[in-house]
Short mmCIF file of C-alpha atoms in Angstrom, two decimals:
data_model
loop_
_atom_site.label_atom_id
_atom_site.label_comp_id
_atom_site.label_asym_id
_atom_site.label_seq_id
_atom_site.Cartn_x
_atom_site.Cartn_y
_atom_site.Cartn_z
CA UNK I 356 15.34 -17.63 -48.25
CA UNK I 357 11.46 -16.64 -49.26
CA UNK I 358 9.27 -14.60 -46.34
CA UNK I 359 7.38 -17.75 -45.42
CA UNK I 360 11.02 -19.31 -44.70
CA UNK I 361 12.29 -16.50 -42.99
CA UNK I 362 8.53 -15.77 -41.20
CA UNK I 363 8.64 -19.59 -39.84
CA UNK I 364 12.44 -19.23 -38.70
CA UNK I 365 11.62 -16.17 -36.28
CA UNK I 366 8.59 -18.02 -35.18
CA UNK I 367 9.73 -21.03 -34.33
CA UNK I 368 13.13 -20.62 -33.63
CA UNK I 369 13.47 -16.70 -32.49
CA UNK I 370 10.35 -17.14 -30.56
CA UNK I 371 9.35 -14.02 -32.04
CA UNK I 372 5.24 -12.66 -31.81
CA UNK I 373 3.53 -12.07 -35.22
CA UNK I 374 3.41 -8.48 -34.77
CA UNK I 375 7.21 -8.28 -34.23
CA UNK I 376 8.00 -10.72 -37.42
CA UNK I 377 5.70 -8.19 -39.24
CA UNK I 378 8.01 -5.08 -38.26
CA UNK I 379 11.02 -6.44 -38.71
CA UNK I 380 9.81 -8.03 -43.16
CA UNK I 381 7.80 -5.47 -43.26
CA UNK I 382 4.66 -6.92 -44.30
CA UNK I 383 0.85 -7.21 -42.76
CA UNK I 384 0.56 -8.96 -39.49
CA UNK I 385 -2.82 -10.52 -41.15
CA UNK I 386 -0.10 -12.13 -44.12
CA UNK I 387 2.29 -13.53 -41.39
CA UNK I 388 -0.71 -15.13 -39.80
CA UNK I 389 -1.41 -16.88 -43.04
CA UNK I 390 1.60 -18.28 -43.51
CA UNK I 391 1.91 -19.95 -39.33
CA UNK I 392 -2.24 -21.30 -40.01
CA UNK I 393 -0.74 -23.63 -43.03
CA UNK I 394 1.76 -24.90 -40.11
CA UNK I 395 1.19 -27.68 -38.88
CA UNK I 396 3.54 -27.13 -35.38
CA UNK I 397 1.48 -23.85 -35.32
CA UNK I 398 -1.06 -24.89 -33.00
CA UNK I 399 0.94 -26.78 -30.66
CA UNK I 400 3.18 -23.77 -30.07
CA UNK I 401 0.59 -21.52 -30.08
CA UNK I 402 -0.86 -23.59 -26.92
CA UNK I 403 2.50 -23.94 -25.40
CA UNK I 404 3.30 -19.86 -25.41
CA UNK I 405 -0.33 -19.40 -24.23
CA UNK I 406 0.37 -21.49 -21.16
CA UNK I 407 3.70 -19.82 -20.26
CA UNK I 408 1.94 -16.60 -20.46
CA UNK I 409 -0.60 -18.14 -17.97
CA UNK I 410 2.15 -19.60 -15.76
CA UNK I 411 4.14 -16.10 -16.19
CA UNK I 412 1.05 -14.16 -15.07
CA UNK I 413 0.34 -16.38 -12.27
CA UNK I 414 3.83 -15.59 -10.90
CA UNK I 415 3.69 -11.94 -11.06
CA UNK I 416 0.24 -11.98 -9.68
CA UNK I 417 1.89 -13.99 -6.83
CA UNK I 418 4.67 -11.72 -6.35
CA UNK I 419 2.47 -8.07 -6.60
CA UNK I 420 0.24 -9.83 -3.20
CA UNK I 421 3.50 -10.37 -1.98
CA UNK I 422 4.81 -7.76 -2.30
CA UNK I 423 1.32 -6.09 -1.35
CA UNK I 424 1.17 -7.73 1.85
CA UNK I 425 4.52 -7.15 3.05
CA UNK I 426 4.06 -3.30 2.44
CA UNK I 427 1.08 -3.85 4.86
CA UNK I 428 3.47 -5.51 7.39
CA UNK I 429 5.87 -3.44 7.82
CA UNK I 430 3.08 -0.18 7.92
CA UNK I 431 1.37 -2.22 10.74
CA UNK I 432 4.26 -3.11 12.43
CA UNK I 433 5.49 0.89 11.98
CA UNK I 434 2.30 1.81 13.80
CA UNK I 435 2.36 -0.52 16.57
CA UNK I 436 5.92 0.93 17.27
CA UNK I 437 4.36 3.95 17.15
CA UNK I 438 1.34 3.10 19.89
CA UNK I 439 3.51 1.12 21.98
CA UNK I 440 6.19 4.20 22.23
CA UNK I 441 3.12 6.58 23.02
CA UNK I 442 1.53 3.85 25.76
CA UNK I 443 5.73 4.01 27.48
CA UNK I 444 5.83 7.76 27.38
CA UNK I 445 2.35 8.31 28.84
CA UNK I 446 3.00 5.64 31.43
CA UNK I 447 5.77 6.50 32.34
CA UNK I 448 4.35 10.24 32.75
CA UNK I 449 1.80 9.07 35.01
CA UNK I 450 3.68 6.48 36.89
CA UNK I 451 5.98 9.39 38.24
CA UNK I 452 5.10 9.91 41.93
CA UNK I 453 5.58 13.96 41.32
CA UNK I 454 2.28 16.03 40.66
CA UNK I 455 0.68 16.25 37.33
CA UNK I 456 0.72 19.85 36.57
CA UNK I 457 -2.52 21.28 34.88
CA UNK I 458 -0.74 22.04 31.87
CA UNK I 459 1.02 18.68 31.64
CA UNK I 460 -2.77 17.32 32.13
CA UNK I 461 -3.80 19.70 29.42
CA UNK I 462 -1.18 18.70 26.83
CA UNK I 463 -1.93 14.84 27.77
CA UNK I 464 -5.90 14.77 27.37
CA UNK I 465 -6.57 18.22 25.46
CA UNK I 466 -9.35 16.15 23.62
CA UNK I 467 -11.06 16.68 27.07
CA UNK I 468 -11.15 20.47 27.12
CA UNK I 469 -12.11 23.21 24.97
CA UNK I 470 -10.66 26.48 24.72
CA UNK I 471 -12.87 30.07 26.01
CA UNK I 472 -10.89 32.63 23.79
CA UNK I 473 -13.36 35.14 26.33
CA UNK I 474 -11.89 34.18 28.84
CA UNK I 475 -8.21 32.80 27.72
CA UNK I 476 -9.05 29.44 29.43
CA UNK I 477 -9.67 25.55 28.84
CA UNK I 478 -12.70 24.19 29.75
CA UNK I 479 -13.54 20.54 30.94
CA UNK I 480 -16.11 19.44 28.80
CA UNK I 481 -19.35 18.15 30.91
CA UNK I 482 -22.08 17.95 29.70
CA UNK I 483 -19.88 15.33 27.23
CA UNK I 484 -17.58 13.42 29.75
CA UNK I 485 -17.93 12.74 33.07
CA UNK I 486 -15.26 14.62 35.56
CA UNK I 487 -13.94 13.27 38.65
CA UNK I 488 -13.24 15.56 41.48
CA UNK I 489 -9.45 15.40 40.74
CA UNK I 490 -9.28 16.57 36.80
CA UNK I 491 -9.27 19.92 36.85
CA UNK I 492 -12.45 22.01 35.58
CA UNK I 493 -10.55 25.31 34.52
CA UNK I 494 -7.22 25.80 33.21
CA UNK I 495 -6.00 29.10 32.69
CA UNK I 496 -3.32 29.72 29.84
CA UNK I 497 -0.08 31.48 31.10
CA UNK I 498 0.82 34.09 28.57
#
């Protein structure tokens, strides 16, 4: 069996690329090219593996969004679990009919206050938010 036999073979029957015929004879990947342009089937295969690489592409390019956009899902649904545990807990807090503590009002809105190391106290910000007369203005850290 000559190369161009054997080069033809792995082609059309193995399915193999040029560069992997080339490897396995040992010869130039320009010589095996040669030899599949005097083919006449060359084209026509050559057309057929370049549109099951298209289709093949297509499907992995399907699967990667799919796969994308699940991820998302399941990170959005993840934080809504999150938000909707955090709205329960802090309405059930203030739903109780006991007294809010000035700590527990502290810990609940501390994006409201700011801490006087001076005077080892929170501080309602003012002159940022507006204060009704039943948040507390000072609250004083028990050490």
């Amino acid at each position: 069996m000559t190369n161009k036999d054997k080069i033809l073979e792995l082609y059309f029957m193995c399915k193999f690329k040029q560069i992997e015929i080339a490897e396995k004879l040992n010869i130039t990947s320009s010589a095996v090219s040669q030899v599949l342009k005097k083919d006449a089937r060359f084209n026509e295969e050559k057309e057929t593996r370049k549109a099951l690489n298209r289709k093949k592409h297509i499907e992995e390019t399907k699967s990667i969004i799919k796969r994308q956009r699940e991820k998302k899902k399941f990170e959005k649904s993840v934080d809504d679990l999150i938000l909707k545990n955090m709205h329960r807990q802090a309405a059930t807090e203030l739903s109780k009919k006991s007294y809010l503590t000035n700590n527990n009002y502290l810990k609940w809105n501390k994006s409201a206050y700011r801490y006087n190391s001076k005077k080892n106290r929170f501080e309602f910000k003012e002159n940022e938010l507006g204060r009704s007369y039943d948040v507390p203005k000072i609250i004083k850290v028990e050490v």
